[in-house]
XYZ file of C-alpha atoms in Angstrom:
691
model
C 20.909 4.371 47.124
C 21.550 5.761 50.560
C 18.811 7.657 52.375
C 19.929 10.864 54.045
C 17.641 11.190 57.030
C 16.371 14.237 58.856
C 15.385 14.185 62.510
C 12.335 11.980 63.034
C 12.516 10.270 59.626
C 12.766 6.494 59.362
C 13.974 4.072 56.704
C 13.563 0.301 56.248
C 16.574 -1.954 56.736
C 17.129 -4.607 54.100
C 20.150 -6.158 55.867
C 20.314 -8.082 59.121
C 24.051 -7.732 59.714
C 25.030 -4.074 59.751
C 27.775 -1.626 60.638
C 27.075 1.741 62.203
C 29.838 4.170 61.272
C 30.321 7.345 63.253
C 32.438 10.304 62.166
C 32.989 13.216 64.531
C 35.440 16.067 64.628
C 36.594 15.177 68.128
C 36.881 11.975 70.202
C 33.477 10.827 71.419
C 32.222 7.834 73.370
C 29.976 5.514 71.375
C 27.603 3.014 72.927
C 24.199 1.422 72.520
C 21.248 0.446 74.685
C 18.756 -2.359 74.156
C 15.144 -1.551 74.911
C 11.829 -3.363 75.005
C 8.806 -2.434 72.922
C 8.378 0.697 75.062
C 12.043 1.674 74.795
C 12.816 0.893 78.438
C 16.295 -0.360 79.376
C 15.862 -2.937 82.158
C 19.411 -3.056 83.517
C 23.098 -2.387 82.989
C 23.341 -5.708 81.145
C 21.225 -4.097 78.404
C 23.867 -1.407 77.715
C 26.948 -1.831 75.508
C 29.719 0.657 76.362
C 33.549 0.821 76.420
C 33.634 -1.023 79.739
C 31.372 -3.836 78.456
C 31.533 -3.581 74.660
C 29.839 -6.855 73.707
C 26.194 -7.929 73.932
C 24.289 -10.535 71.921
C 24.133 -9.163 68.378
C 26.012 -5.982 69.273
C 29.588 -4.794 69.696
C 30.807 -1.232 70.278
C 34.210 0.453 70.497
C 36.337 0.110 73.618
C 37.552 3.720 73.759
C 36.686 7.281 72.814
C 37.605 8.077 69.226
C 36.800 10.484 66.427
C 35.592 7.595 64.260
C 33.772 4.431 65.293
C 32.401 1.256 63.784
C 29.687 -0.563 65.670
C 28.777 -4.112 64.616
C 25.096 -5.073 64.743
C 23.485 -8.436 64.014
C 19.733 -7.939 64.203
C 19.157 -11.657 63.730
C 20.996 -12.380 66.977
C 18.990 -9.911 69.047
C 16.980 -11.461 71.892
C 13.233 -11.646 71.333
C 12.662 -9.185 74.172
C 14.707 -6.502 72.402
C 12.683 -4.230 70.131
C 14.898 -1.154 70.064
C 18.627 -0.514 69.736
C 19.566 3.094 70.515
C 22.983 4.363 69.384
C 24.460 6.822 71.898
C 27.213 9.417 71.615
C 28.750 11.261 74.559
C 31.655 13.628 75.100
C 34.421 12.315 77.376
C 34.754 14.167 80.667
C 38.279 15.496 80.159
C 39.805 18.790 81.182
C 40.980 19.737 77.681
C 37.996 18.388 75.737
C 34.990 20.313 74.430
C 32.254 20.843 76.970
C 29.303 20.626 74.599
C 28.400 19.301 71.168
C 27.622 22.817 69.970
C 31.342 23.613 70.075
C 32.353 20.860 67.647
C 31.464 19.898 64.105
C 28.180 18.033 63.753
C 28.705 14.247 64.033
C 27.674 12.062 61.112
C 26.235 8.574 61.630
C 25.726 6.079 58.805
C 24.138 2.627 58.729
C 25.955 0.419 56.211
C 26.056 -3.156 55.062
C 29.088 -5.309 55.785
C 30.475 -4.411 52.357
C 30.415 -0.716 53.258
C 27.360 0.128 51.143
C 25.590 2.963 52.894
C 21.914 2.359 53.651
C 21.056 5.528 55.562
C 22.937 8.477 57.010
C 22.140 11.222 59.487
C 24.010 14.416 60.394
C 23.316 15.499 63.990
C 22.808 19.210 63.525
C 21.192 21.668 65.907
C 23.039 20.512 69.042
C 24.198 23.154 71.514
C 24.696 22.573 75.251
C 24.170 18.811 75.034
C 26.983 16.477 76.107
C 25.193 13.211 75.241
C 22.816 12.374 72.438
C 20.746 9.479 71.105
C 21.815 9.544 67.459
C 19.920 6.688 65.810
C 17.425 4.068 66.815
C 17.008 0.660 65.194
C 13.545 -0.640 66.013
C 11.420 -3.668 65.230
C 7.931 -3.027 63.847
C 5.686 -5.929 62.790
C 8.660 -8.219 62.409
C 10.670 -5.820 60.223
C 13.573 -3.629 61.347
C 13.846 0.064 60.557
C 16.217 2.886 61.432
C 15.047 6.258 62.732
C 17.045 9.472 63.029
C 16.516 10.639 66.626
C 19.051 13.357 67.474
C 17.743 13.790 71.028
C 20.375 15.526 73.127
C 20.868 15.795 76.882
C 22.679 18.623 78.610
C 22.962 16.400 81.694
C 25.120 13.901 79.812
C 24.932 10.131 80.072
C 23.231 10.252 83.464
C 20.249 12.155 82.116
C 20.172 10.094 78.918
C 20.187 6.722 80.695
C 17.682 7.921 83.267
C 15.346 8.983 80.483
C 15.519 5.435 79.113
C 14.361 4.018 82.434
C 17.687 2.649 83.736
C 17.698 2.674 87.578
C 21.507 2.529 87.863
C 22.106 5.488 85.529
C 24.592 7.309 87.814
C 26.697 4.216 88.512
C 26.807 3.173 84.842
C 27.731 6.671 83.649
C 30.656 6.685 86.104
C 31.717 3.229 84.890
C 31.722 4.398 81.280
C 33.809 7.485 82.007
C 36.285 5.423 84.036
C 36.666 2.958 81.175
C 37.261 5.830 78.758
C 39.844 7.398 81.047
C 41.795 4.121 81.125
C 41.816 3.706 77.378
C 43.981 5.444 74.804
C 41.785 7.647 72.610
C 42.435 6.983 68.999
C 40.521 7.161 65.734
C 39.363 4.001 64.035
C 40.488 4.322 60.445
C 38.059 3.358 57.728
C 39.601 1.337 54.897
C 40.785 3.291 51.906
C 38.492 2.978 48.935
C 39.571 2.914 45.327
C 38.605 6.091 43.482
C 35.455 5.633 41.483
C 33.572 7.657 38.953
C 30.925 9.623 40.861
C 27.483 8.289 39.900
C 25.404 10.619 37.843
C 22.602 11.999 39.993
C 18.952 11.473 39.268
C 16.516 14.354 38.999
C 13.730 14.901 41.498
C 11.498 15.865 38.687
C 10.758 12.309 37.655
C 13.517 11.939 35.030
C 17.228 11.436 35.096
C 18.808 14.074 37.236
C 20.039 14.699 40.738
C 17.859 13.206 43.469
C 16.862 13.625 47.187
C 17.610 11.246 50.158
C 14.900 8.880 50.896
C 12.591 10.582 48.480
C 9.890 8.427 46.964
C 9.230 8.571 43.273
C 6.409 10.779 42.104
C 3.161 9.082 41.350
C 0.125 10.702 39.796
C 0.946 14.104 41.234
C 3.849 16.227 40.065
C 6.494 15.008 42.464
C 9.969 16.271 43.097
C 11.215 12.931 44.342
C 14.063 11.291 42.479
C 13.741 8.214 40.415
C 17.165 6.709 40.815
C 20.467 7.018 42.532
C 22.312 10.209 43.177
C 25.725 11.605 43.558
C 24.574 13.693 46.361
C 22.977 11.529 48.838
C 19.797 12.918 48.116
C 17.694 10.749 46.511
C 19.842 9.039 47.396
C 17.026 7.337 48.103
C 14.822 4.406 47.710
C 11.931 4.575 45.360
C 9.453 4.641 48.166
C 10.207 5.844 51.649
C 7.691 5.002 54.375
C 6.222 7.763 56.426
C 8.053 8.605 59.588
C 6.671 6.923 62.686
C 7.138 8.966 65.869
C 9.117 7.354 68.633
C 7.259 6.498 71.792
C 7.431 9.380 74.211
C 9.021 11.703 71.646
C 7.354 14.591 69.853
C 8.373 13.139 66.512
C 9.242 16.536 65.139
C 11.875 16.333 62.486
C 13.547 19.504 63.601
C 12.659 19.765 67.261
C 14.635 18.600 70.219
C 12.302 17.030 72.798
C 14.358 18.684 75.504
C 13.108 22.036 74.314
C 15.974 23.087 72.083
C 14.746 23.031 68.511
C 17.438 23.428 65.944
C 17.539 24.267 62.306
C 18.800 21.786 59.826
C 20.930 23.702 57.432
C 23.459 22.623 54.920
C 24.996 19.642 56.608
C 28.655 19.150 57.441
C 30.729 16.909 55.264
C 31.545 13.893 57.440
C 35.104 13.247 58.456
C 36.734 11.079 55.825
C 38.986 8.060 56.149
C 42.106 8.770 58.095
C 40.868 12.163 59.167
C 43.097 14.112 61.530
C 40.621 16.917 62.053
C 41.128 18.607 65.398
C 38.242 19.630 67.638
C 36.601 22.784 66.364
C 36.787 25.727 68.765
C 33.594 27.092 70.214
C 31.672 29.243 67.770
C 29.414 28.881 64.723
C 29.408 25.373 63.320
C 29.916 25.000 59.575
C 26.927 22.973 58.418
C 27.339 21.742 54.890
C 25.738 19.256 52.567
C 27.265 15.917 53.654
C 28.323 14.890 50.160
C 29.017 18.220 48.599
C 32.627 19.217 48.522
C 33.570 22.481 50.156
C 36.451 24.820 49.747
C 38.879 25.255 52.582
C 41.125 28.105 53.529
C 44.614 27.832 51.980
C 47.501 26.774 54.206
C 49.943 29.423 55.429
C 52.524 28.289 52.874
C 50.413 29.463 49.936
C 51.351 32.560 48.046
C 49.862 35.930 48.961
C 47.772 35.823 45.791
C 45.848 32.779 47.020
C 42.373 33.054 48.457
C 42.154 34.826 51.782
C 41.676 32.349 54.643
C 38.420 32.476 56.541
C 38.518 33.581 60.189
C 38.819 30.690 62.639
C 35.451 29.113 63.411
C 33.791 30.745 60.390
C 32.618 28.801 57.310
C 34.670 29.312 54.167
C 33.078 31.686 51.641
C 30.928 29.913 49.051
C 32.560 28.932 45.777
C 30.866 28.132 42.471
C 31.410 24.513 41.493
C 31.868 23.416 45.109
C 30.673 19.838 44.495
C 31.849 16.566 43.022
C 31.953 15.982 39.266
C 34.271 15.448 36.321
C 33.518 18.803 34.708
C 32.572 22.274 35.878
C 29.125 21.754 34.369
C 28.565 18.582 36.389
C 29.915 20.182 39.567
C 27.556 23.138 39.187
C 24.668 20.770 38.531
C 25.406 18.788 41.695
C 25.913 21.978 43.679
C 22.527 23.344 42.618
C 20.862 20.089 43.586
C 22.708 20.161 46.903
C 21.297 23.639 47.547
C 17.820 22.294 46.833
C 18.313 19.512 49.378
C 19.737 21.881 51.977
C 16.802 24.268 51.650
C 14.373 21.339 51.899
C 16.021 20.038 55.068
C 16.393 23.332 56.890
C 12.782 24.315 56.088
C 11.529 20.924 57.265
C 13.446 21.330 60.506
C 12.073 24.841 61.054
C 8.479 23.790 60.407
C 8.864 20.782 62.661
C 10.347 22.897 65.447
C 7.438 25.349 65.236
C 4.962 22.460 65.314
C 6.708 21.096 68.385
C 6.530 24.497 70.088
C 2.810 24.717 69.293
C 2.064 21.241 70.649
C 4.151 21.894 73.749
C 2.287 25.113 74.487
C -1.067 23.380 74.048
C 0.010 20.590 76.399
C 1.215 23.038 79.049
C -1.999 25.058 78.778
C -4.073 21.896 79.122
C -2.096 20.880 82.201
C -2.441 24.327 83.740
C -6.197 24.379 83.227
C -6.792 20.760 84.247
C -7.207 21.871 87.855
C -10.427 23.912 88.150
C -8.806 26.003 90.875
C -6.317 27.385 88.340
C -8.942 28.521 85.870
C -9.789 31.560 87.902
C -7.232 33.765 89.536
C -3.583 34.592 89.189
C -2.191 31.057 88.983
C -3.962 30.305 85.703
C -2.867 33.604 84.157
C 0.709 33.019 85.249
C 0.740 29.496 83.757
C -0.668 30.760 80.469
C 1.874 33.554 80.244
C 4.717 31.146 81.008
C 3.533 28.704 78.324
C 3.263 31.465 75.733
C 6.661 32.868 76.679
C 8.267 29.444 76.287
C 6.528 29.020 72.945
C 7.840 32.365 71.739
C 11.343 31.442 72.905
C 11.316 28.096 71.068
C 9.996 29.652 67.869
C 12.589 32.416 68.095
C 15.383 29.867 68.505
C 14.119 27.854 65.540
C 13.821 30.987 63.407
C 17.353 32.081 64.311
C 18.742 28.717 63.202
C 16.650 28.837 60.025
C 17.768 32.403 59.224
C 21.397 31.385 59.732
C 21.063 28.510 57.261
C 19.085 30.674 54.847
C 21.786 33.362 54.894
C 24.419 30.766 54.030
C 22.343 29.385 51.164
C 21.585 32.889 49.891
C 25.288 33.717 49.853
C 25.975 30.518 47.941
C 23.197 31.271 45.453
C 24.611 34.751 44.799
C 27.936 33.157 43.867
C 26.582 30.206 41.899
C 23.929 31.967 39.799
C 26.339 34.197 37.812
C 28.608 31.200 37.146
C 25.932 29.017 35.548
C 26.349 28.113 31.848
C 23.601 28.995 29.345
C 21.767 25.693 29.859
C 21.383 26.482 33.582
C 21.246 30.290 33.514
C 18.317 32.683 33.682
C 17.500 34.609 30.527
C 18.702 37.830 32.175
C 22.141 36.360 32.934
C 25.200 38.081 31.405
C 26.289 34.706 30.022
C 23.904 35.200 27.105
C 25.788 38.343 26.018
C 28.669 36.184 24.873
C 26.537 33.302 23.625
C 27.894 31.006 20.933
C 26.172 27.919 19.553
C 27.723 24.956 21.393
C 29.294 21.895 19.790
C 28.255 19.522 22.588
C 24.963 18.842 24.339
C 24.619 19.807 28.032
C 23.852 17.315 30.781
C 20.787 19.250 32.027
C 18.603 22.233 31.267
C 16.800 24.802 33.399
C 12.997 24.682 33.309
C 12.376 27.411 35.873
C 12.897 28.245 39.535
C 11.748 26.664 42.796
C 11.144 28.318 46.150
C 9.329 27.837 49.463
C 7.048 30.303 51.297
C 9.474 30.751 54.215
C 12.246 31.798 51.811
C 10.473 33.281 48.815
C 13.482 35.436 47.901
C 15.773 32.402 47.559
C 15.129 30.670 44.252
C 16.758 27.386 43.339
C 17.145 26.585 39.619
C 14.964 23.660 38.556
C 17.370 21.598 36.463
C 16.249 18.496 34.590
C 18.580 15.930 33.100
C 18.881 15.486 29.349
C 17.851 13.893 27.100
C 14.232 14.508 28.009
C 12.505 11.350 29.175
C 9.069 12.880 29.687
C 7.044 15.375 27.753
C 6.121 18.767 29.182
C 2.634 20.099 29.795
C 2.252 23.846 30.276
C -1.114 24.154 31.996
C -3.116 27.044 30.552
C -6.103 26.315 32.778
C -7.582 29.107 34.888
C -6.019 29.372 38.326
C -5.505 32.029 40.930
C -1.961 33.255 41.477
C -0.223 32.926 44.809
C -0.727 36.607 45.604
C -4.500 36.191 45.375
C -4.915 37.922 42.015
C -6.839 36.273 39.180
C -5.459 35.839 35.680
C -8.102 35.660 32.958
C -8.124 32.710 30.554
C -6.917 34.680 27.511
C -3.932 36.171 29.337
C -3.074 32.822 30.896
C -3.158 31.095 27.512
C -0.764 33.694 26.124
C 1.600 33.319 29.079
C 1.519 29.541 28.680
C 2.556 29.811 25.040
C 5.297 32.308 25.967
C 6.589 29.732 28.457
C 6.579 27.016 25.787
C 8.466 29.217 23.335
C 11.054 30.162 25.982
C 11.622 26.485 26.803
C 11.880 25.559 23.119
C 14.328 28.407 22.515
C 16.491 27.225 25.405
C 16.556 23.655 24.081
C 17.609 24.933 20.653
C 20.210 27.294 22.116
C 22.011 24.831 24.383
C 22.337 22.010 21.840
C 24.535 21.879 18.723
C 23.155 23.323 15.498
C 20.594 21.005 13.939
C 20.229 18.834 17.034
C 16.510 19.669 17.334
C 13.846 20.022 14.659
C 10.829 21.961 15.944
C 7.237 21.404 14.777
C 4.229 23.437 15.915
C 0.537 22.540 15.876
C -1.651 25.627 16.311
C -5.072 24.602 14.996
C -6.759 27.982 15.467
C -3.700 30.143 14.767
C -4.049 31.795 18.169
C -0.346 31.620 19.050
C 1.003 33.776 16.218
C 2.324 36.484 18.547
C 4.038 34.076 20.952
C 5.580 32.059 18.102
C 7.067 35.148 16.446
C 10.643 34.613 17.802
C 10.675 31.071 16.380
C 9.056 32.057 13.079
C 11.071 35.202 12.332
C 14.414 33.503 12.870
C 13.537 30.490 10.711
C 14.207 27.779 13.284
C 10.856 26.064 12.678
C 10.872 23.076 10.345
C 7.691 24.375 8.681
C 4.994 26.959 9.359
C 2.691 26.046 12.241
C 0.116 23.427 11.281
C -3.418 24.838 11.373
C -6.828 23.218 11.102
C -7.751 19.579 11.410
C -5.873 18.687 8.221
C -2.637 20.225 9.492
C -2.999 18.418 12.817
C -3.537 15.044 11.097
C -0.617 15.490 8.685
C 1.912 16.492 11.382
C 0.906 13.739 13.769
C 0.936 11.100 11.016
C 4.467 12.097 9.962
C 5.874 11.982 13.492
C 4.035 8.747 14.334
C 5.525 7.126 11.251
C 8.980 8.299 12.295
C 8.563 6.701 15.742
C 7.461 3.420 14.114
C 10.410 3.362 11.694
C 13.033 4.120 14.321
C 11.555 1.584 16.750
C 11.609 -1.156 14.115
C 15.181 -0.313 13.135
C 16.405 -0.307 16.720
C 14.618 -3.505 17.684
C 15.871 -5.231 14.564
C 19.445 -4.067 15.115
C 19.449 -2.307 11.732
C 19.708 1.361 12.638
C 21.621 2.026 9.395
C 18.688 0.836 7.282
C 16.481 3.868 7.897
C 15.107 5.574 4.774
C 17.631 8.045 3.289
C 15.368 11.043 3.627
C 14.486 10.475 7.282
C 15.388 13.365 9.588
C 17.514 11.767 12.310
C 17.631 14.819 14.566
C 15.610 15.066 17.787
C 12.030 16.152 17.088
C 10.199 18.625 19.338
C 6.447 18.976 18.825
C 4.714 22.007 20.381
C 0.934 21.594 20.569
C -1.277 24.601 21.322
C -4.995 24.701 22.155
C -5.435 20.953 22.624
C -7.961 19.364 21.976
C -9.186 21.946 19.435
C -8.780 20.437 15.946
C -8.152 16.897 17.250
C -10.385 13.986 16.313
C -10.275 10.595 18.050
C -7.516 9.315 15.764
C -5.378 12.396 16.419
C -5.881 12.031 20.177
C -4.674 8.413 20.060
C -1.646 9.432 17.986
C -0.803 12.133 20.494
C -0.959 9.620 23.341
C 1.283 7.298 21.332
C 3.869 10.047 20.820
C 3.810 10.915 24.536
C 4.406 7.289 25.541
C 6.797 6.024 22.862
C 8.317 9.181 21.431
C 10.963 10.150 24.035
C 12.791 6.807 23.684
C 13.342 7.418 19.946
C 13.878 11.168 19.983
C 10.359 12.603 19.585
C 9.444 14.963 22.416
C 6.089 16.537 23.198
C 5.391 19.968 24.679
C 1.688 20.624 25.191
C -0.029 23.899 26.004
C -3.475 22.848 27.166
C -6.266 23.343 29.677
C -7.303 19.977 31.077
C -10.845 21.163 31.651
C -11.292 21.773 27.933
C -10.492 18.095 27.309
C -12.841 16.839 30.028
C -15.199 15.397 27.411
C -12.724 12.578 26.847
C -13.095 11.543 30.499
C -10.564 9.051 31.872
C -9.290 8.284 28.365
C -6.711 11.055 28.662
C -5.665 10.396 32.262
C -2.584 8.388 31.131
C -1.598 11.300 28.889
C -1.662 13.862 31.685
C 0.207 11.513 34.017
C 2.942 10.906 31.449
C 3.735 14.620 31.140
C 5.471 16.901 33.605
C 3.084 19.696 34.525
C 4.435 23.245 34.511
C 2.529 26.497 34.945
C 2.879 29.887 33.222
C 2.499 31.725 36.552
C 4.045 30.929 39.956
C 2.190 27.994 41.485
C 2.901 25.663 44.410
C 1.912 22.419 42.666
C 5.211 20.515 42.775
C 4.960 18.043 45.644
C 8.032 16.796 47.493
C 6.912 13.692 49.398
C 10.329 13.260 51.026
C 9.812 16.168 53.410
C 6.198 17.052 52.607
C 6.897 20.422 50.981
C 4.846 21.986 48.203
C 7.445 23.792 46.095
C 6.455 26.890 44.175
C 7.423 26.709 40.513
C 8.135 29.889 38.571
C 8.684 29.669 34.789
C 11.942 30.843 33.210
C 10.822 33.678 30.950
C 12.836 36.375 29.227
C 12.590 39.825 30.862
C 9.825 42.030 29.401
C 11.081 43.931 26.379
C 14.256 41.864 26.124
C 15.524 40.770 22.712
C 17.581 37.917 24.121
C 15.388 35.203 22.569
C 15.532 36.862 19.162
C 19.312 37.293 19.302
C 19.999 33.762 20.489
C 17.674 32.139 17.964
C 19.200 34.227 15.175
C 22.595 32.731 16.008
C 21.071 29.248 16.106
C 19.543 29.719 12.639
C 22.839 31.088 11.259
C 24.756 28.140 12.694
C 22.355 25.721 11.011
C 23.059 27.321 7.669
C 26.812 27.329 8.262
C 27.232 23.783 9.518
């Protein structure tokens, strides 16, 4: 479970002996400095470089290369060493690139000795810099962690080493360049790995699905963090990532360069693979892509004229649907959608961090300008204030330009991917439903709605959740104000919540084989008759909706008994001994107006179904207002926590603790006046009769 870091983020290290692998599109010089608890380098003997590649617990490459492996033994570090900074610099050659902005973004990974990746970081946002501090390993309270730094220096190694407090910075920088000039630049090849089945990603929505790097698992709140490993890197992550701790003397902004050049973090570049022969990229826009998403390349000149048109030099290839790893097109599209989610999360985090850095820098400069009472009155104070505000505007403008560039790339990818999505992933207004046929196989995931962020409200990422469902769903019909400030009355909100439940139930029926799901409805007061019409008219319900307290008790007793029987059969290893008349299909229970019509026994049965049902094929979908059940007090807290909360109107309640975003969820409803639900469910009912 590798953590994919963004600038400023840290991650705990569980290994003492490590490798730091560096992949760049052009030969670079790799080195490392040892620092005390304040990050100060006390002398040239604290620097590992091609001219002196070995220090206690540390060994670096002896020449410039496109790929490096640095060996680190944290257990052998001297007690005085608290920080190990990994440095990259461009060789001073006549034919080499003059800045990092003209080459593909380097990728740095911290791995165990067996090659298992612990954390990775793509150094995006570099421009005029010729040297950069990529990563920092640091000791905190006896434990080692890694932090993504990404601090670049236009003045090269001299400026970098000077910033770390080394008095002999000029002499050492000259020594390093001389050692590089004497060596033969070559790439260090990483060992070939046997092909393996890509791991199935884990969903950020708390169930199986594709995850997010370093993202902690959701707790009580509705989290977007993954709960397992991922094929992307994302979540890629550990189950609990500690909060980032700012480096001493650094702003700590995940997307801001302390030198004053904030950069956006867009879709990250795929790191150079084993045996790469990639040539230095010419100056121009850098193709930032998700590090573990595949990407299409322009065809070679020998391809036929009917092949795809090559992209102009220096320009990213046009987006392609299914541009990700996976054994099937469905799995590739799933991973690609999750990759888009991660990319949008990273680039937005970088933009927000860069703006925060610009704000703090302006405040600091204003404080410094006004510290002298003589500057508070007169032209000097006004000039200082204007200069600080101008610099702030410049930094924000640079950050916004990088963010807009990444957003344009993601928008172009979304416009290509959305029309290619299969019914399980598609919106209800997609043309794919015009040719709908009942499938013979179950999908790997299903779309619950869309996700977006305030900075990019027009770009919506499908919210895909892995199947089979491992948590129930709760459509919150409680009163809440919409994001645009308007108020939705309780009656309208309740109707929208039931429409959302019906749309989700219809999608589950439509994307599974005929007879895979049996749908039950509890509607004690009969208030959902209008919303349930598409399910009732087409005959896909197992029975008419249960009404009144008697109907509630009978339905819950039947499903509770089914859970008990299946559990006993599975635990006893006698799955073939189930009663002959038992319905073995997946059961979906839709509950409306909870807790109306529920006594204490019914409430306990509902909790039992929510906890034990998903493991044996009984799934719960509740439409309820939590305030109406407040009389039960903390008794129902475990029930609400066990369900994934969705809303019938756009609401920013989905928390992403990995980057601190609050994602806005928008339900997947059929367009007003559309008959798509009726047509699809009619085919589902006909297929049940036929098969």
